[in-house]
Amino acid sequence: MTVTPAQAEQPARIPPVPGSIWCDGCGSWCLPTGVCGCNNR
């Protein structure tokens, strides 16, 4: 598998809660319940 320079710059992301999904739009983790940096209000 080839690693591109953009991929090499990203740190390894380990979810804080099992099932969390990284949200590129927010730059944070979205929890399985749908709460993340974009919609935590």
PDB file of C-alpha atoms in Angstrom, residues 20-23 27-31 35-37:
ATOM      1  CA  SER A  20     -16.543   6.929  17.013  1.00  0.00           C
ATOM      2  CA  ILE A  21     -16.010   8.220  13.472  1.00  0.00           C
ATOM      3  CA  TRP A  22     -13.547  10.952  12.515  1.00  0.00           C
ATOM      4  CA  CYS A  23     -15.270  13.991  10.997  1.00  0.00           C
ATOM      5  CA  GLY A  27     -11.646  18.094  12.739  1.00  0.00           C
ATOM      6  CA  SER A  28     -12.914  16.066  15.678  1.00  0.00           C
ATOM      7  CA  TRP A  29     -14.579  12.789  16.587  1.00  0.00           C
ATOM      8  CA  CYS A  30     -18.264  12.115  16.046  1.00  0.00           C
ATOM      9  CA  LEU A  31     -19.702   9.775  18.648  1.00  0.00           C
ATOM     10  CA  VAL A  35     -22.666  14.220  18.603  1.00  0.00           C
ATOM     11  CA  CYS A  36     -19.445  15.829  17.397  1.00  0.00           C
ATOM     12  CA  GLY A  37     -17.702  19.172  17.074  1.00  0.00           C
TER      13      GLY A  37
END
